[in-house]
mmCIF file of C-alpha atoms in Angstrom:
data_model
loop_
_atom_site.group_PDB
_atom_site.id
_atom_site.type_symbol
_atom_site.label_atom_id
_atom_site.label_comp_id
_atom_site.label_asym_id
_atom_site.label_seq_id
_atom_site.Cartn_x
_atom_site.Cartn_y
_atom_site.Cartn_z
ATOM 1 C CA UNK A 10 6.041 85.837 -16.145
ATOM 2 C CA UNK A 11 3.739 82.846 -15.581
ATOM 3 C CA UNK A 12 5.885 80.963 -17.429
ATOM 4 C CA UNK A 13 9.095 81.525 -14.816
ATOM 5 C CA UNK A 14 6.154 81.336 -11.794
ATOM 6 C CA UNK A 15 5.499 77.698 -13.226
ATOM 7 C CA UNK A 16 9.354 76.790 -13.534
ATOM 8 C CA UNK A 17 10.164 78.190 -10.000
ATOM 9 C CA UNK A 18 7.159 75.902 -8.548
ATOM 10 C CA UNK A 19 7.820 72.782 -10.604
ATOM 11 C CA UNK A 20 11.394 72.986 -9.796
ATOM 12 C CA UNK A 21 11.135 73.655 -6.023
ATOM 13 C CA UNK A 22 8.303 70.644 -5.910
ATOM 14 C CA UNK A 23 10.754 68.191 -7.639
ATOM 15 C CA UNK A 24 13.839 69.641 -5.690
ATOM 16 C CA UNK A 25 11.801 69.028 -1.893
ATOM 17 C CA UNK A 26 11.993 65.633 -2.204
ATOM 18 C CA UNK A 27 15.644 65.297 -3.039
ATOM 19 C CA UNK A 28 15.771 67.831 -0.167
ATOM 20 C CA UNK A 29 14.543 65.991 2.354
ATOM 21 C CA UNK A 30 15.907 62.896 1.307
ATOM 22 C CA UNK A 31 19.483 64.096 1.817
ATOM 23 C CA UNK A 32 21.032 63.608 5.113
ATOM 24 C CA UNK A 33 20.944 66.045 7.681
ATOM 25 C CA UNK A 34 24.815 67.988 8.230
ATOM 26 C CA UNK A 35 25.945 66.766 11.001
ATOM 27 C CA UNK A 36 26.147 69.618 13.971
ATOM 28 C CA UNK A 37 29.290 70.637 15.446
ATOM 29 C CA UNK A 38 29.893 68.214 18.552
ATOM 30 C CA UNK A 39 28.995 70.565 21.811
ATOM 31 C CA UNK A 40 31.321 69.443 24.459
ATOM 32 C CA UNK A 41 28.909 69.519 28.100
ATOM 33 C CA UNK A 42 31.053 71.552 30.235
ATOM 34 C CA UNK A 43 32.638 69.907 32.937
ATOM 35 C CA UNK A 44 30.816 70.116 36.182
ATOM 36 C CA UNK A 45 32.608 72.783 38.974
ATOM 37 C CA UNK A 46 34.274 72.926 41.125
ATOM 38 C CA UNK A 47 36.478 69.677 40.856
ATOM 39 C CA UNK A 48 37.727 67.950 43.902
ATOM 40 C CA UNK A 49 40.958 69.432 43.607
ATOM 41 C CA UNK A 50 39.594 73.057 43.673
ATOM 42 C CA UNK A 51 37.970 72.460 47.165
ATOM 43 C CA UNK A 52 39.644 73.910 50.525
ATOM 44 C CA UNK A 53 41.717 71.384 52.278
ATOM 45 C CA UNK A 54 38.625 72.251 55.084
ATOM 46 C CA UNK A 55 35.829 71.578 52.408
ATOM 47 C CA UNK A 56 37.779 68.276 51.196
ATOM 48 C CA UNK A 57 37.410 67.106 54.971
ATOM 49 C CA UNK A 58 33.857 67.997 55.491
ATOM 50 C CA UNK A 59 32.984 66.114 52.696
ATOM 51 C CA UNK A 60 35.350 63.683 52.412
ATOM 52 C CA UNK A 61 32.561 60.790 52.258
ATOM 53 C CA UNK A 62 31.457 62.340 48.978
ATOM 54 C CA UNK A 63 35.171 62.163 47.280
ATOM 55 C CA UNK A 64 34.732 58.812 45.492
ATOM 56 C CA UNK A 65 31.257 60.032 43.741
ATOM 57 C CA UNK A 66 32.340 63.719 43.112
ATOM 58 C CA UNK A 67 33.072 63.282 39.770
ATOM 59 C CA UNK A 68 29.585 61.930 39.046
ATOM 60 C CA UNK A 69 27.955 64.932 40.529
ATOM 61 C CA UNK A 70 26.489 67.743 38.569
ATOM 62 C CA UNK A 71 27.344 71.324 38.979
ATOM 63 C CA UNK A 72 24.268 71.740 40.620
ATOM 64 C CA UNK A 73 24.670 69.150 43.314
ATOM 65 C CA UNK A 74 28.090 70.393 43.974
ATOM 66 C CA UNK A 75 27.240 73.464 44.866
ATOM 67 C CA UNK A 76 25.215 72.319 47.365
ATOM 68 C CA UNK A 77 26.938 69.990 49.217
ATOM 69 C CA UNK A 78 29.707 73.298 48.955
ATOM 70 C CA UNK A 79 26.839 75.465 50.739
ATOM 71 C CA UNK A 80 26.865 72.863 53.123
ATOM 72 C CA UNK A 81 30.143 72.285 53.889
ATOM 73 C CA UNK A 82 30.848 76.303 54.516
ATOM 74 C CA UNK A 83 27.845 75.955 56.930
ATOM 75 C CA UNK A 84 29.452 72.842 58.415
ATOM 76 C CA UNK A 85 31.936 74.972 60.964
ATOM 77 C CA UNK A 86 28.769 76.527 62.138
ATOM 78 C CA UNK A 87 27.056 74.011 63.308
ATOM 79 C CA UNK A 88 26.931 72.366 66.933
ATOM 80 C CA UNK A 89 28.873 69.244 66.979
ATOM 81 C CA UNK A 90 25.960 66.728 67.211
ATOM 82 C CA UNK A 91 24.637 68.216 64.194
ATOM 83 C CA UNK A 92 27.893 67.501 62.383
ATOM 84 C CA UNK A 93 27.998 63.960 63.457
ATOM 85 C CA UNK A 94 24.805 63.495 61.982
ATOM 86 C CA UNK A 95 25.733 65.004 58.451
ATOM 87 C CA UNK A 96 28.426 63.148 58.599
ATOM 88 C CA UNK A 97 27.098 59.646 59.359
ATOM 89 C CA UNK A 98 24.018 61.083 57.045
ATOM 90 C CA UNK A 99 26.981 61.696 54.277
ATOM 91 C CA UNK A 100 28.628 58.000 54.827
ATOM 92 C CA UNK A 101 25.186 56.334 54.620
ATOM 93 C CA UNK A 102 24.488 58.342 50.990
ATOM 94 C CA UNK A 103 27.712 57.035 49.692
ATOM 95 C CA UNK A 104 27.234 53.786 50.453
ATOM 96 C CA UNK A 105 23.924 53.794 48.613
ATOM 97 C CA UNK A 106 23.468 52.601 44.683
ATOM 98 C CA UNK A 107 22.248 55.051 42.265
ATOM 99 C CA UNK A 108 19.336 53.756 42.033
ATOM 100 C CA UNK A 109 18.775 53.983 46.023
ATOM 101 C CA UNK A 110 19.757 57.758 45.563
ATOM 102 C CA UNK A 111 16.892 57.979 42.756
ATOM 103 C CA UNK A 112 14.286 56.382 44.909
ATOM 104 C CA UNK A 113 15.369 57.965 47.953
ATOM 105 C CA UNK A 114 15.069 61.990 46.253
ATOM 106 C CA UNK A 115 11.954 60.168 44.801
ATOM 107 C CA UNK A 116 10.357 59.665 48.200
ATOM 108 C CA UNK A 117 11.744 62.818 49.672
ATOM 109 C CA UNK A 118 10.581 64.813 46.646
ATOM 110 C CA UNK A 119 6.883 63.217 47.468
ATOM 111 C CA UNK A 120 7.465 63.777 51.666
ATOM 112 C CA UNK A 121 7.795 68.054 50.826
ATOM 113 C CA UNK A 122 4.144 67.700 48.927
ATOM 114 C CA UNK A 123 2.275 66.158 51.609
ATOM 115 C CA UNK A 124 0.466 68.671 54.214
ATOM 116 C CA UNK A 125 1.917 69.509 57.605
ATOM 117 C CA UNK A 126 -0.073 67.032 59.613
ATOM 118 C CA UNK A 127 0.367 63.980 57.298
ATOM 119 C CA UNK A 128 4.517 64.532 56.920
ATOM 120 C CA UNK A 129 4.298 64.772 61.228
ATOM 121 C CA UNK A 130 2.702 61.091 60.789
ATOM 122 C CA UNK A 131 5.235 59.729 58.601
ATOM 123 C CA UNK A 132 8.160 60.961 60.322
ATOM 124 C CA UNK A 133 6.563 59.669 63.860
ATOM 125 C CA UNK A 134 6.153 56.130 61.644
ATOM 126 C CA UNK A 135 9.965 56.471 60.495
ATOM 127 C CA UNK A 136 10.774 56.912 64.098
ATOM 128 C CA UNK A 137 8.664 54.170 65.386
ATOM 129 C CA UNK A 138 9.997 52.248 62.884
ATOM 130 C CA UNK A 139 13.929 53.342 63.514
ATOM 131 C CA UNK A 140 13.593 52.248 66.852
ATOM 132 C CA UNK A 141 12.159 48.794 65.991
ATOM 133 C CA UNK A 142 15.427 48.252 64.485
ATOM 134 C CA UNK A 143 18.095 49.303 67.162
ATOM 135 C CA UNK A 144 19.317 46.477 69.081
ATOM 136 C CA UNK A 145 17.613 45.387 72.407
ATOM 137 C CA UNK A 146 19.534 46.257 75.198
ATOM 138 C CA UNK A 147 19.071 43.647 78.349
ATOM 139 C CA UNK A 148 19.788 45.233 81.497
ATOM 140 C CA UNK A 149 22.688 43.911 83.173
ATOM 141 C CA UNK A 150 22.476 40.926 85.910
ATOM 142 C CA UNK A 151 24.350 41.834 88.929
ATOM 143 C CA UNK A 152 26.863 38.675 89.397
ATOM 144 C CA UNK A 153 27.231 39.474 93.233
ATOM 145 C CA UNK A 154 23.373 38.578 93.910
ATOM 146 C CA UNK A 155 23.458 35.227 92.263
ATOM 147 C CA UNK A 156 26.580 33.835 94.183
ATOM 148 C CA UNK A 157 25.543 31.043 97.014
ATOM 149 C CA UNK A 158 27.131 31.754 100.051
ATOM 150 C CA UNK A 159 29.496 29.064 101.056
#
């Protein structure tokens, strides 16, 4: 019985190294399921609310679809000013880079941790510094006060 003990141990210890040495199987190729729902599977109302969004659909995850889906079924809802601004906010997020995008979640991922008080400052600096970019308007000259009488 030793003898067959020794035999099973020898042969396993010179059979590991073979073992390991031979190349792993390769593992059946899992196919990532597509992400849902595609552009096509949209309402003709959800294809217009988020019509911005069309060209970088396919990119998006399932995840992020379903999102911008939750939004778009909340779009009817809202008051129209609010819908201008998704949509102009919608435009402006298409025309960014991905790399903009990454940043941008970045920074608004970093904006939820901060306390009340210091995301009130921030967002009064981001509006400070919004309005230091709109264009100056100069108040109109009235024409009839600088004619000369003749």
């Amino acid at each position: 019985m030793v003898k067959a003990l020794v035999s099973i141990v020898l042969g396993l210890s010179l059979a590991a190294p073979v073992i390991a040495a031979a190349p792993p199987q390769p593992k059946a190729a899992v196919q990532p399921k597509p992400a849902k729902p595609e552009w096509t599977e949209l309402t003709p109302a959800q294809q217009t609310v988020l019509a911005p969004l069309k060209d970088d659909w396919k990119e998006l995850d399932t995840l992020r679809r379903a999102k911008w889906v939750k939004v778009a079924k909340a779009y009817p809802k809202m008051k129209p000013e609010q819908q201008q601004r998704l949509q102009a906010q919608m435009k402006d997020w298409a025309k960014l880079t991905p790399e903009q995008r990454r940043v941008a979640r970045e920074n608004y991922k970093t904006i939820k941790k901060l306390p009340p008080e210091k995301r009130e400052q921030v967002k009064a600096q981001w509006q400070q510094y919004q309005q230091s970019l709109a264009p100056k308007v100069e108040p109109a000259t009235d024409s009839s006060a600088t004619t000369t009488s003749q």
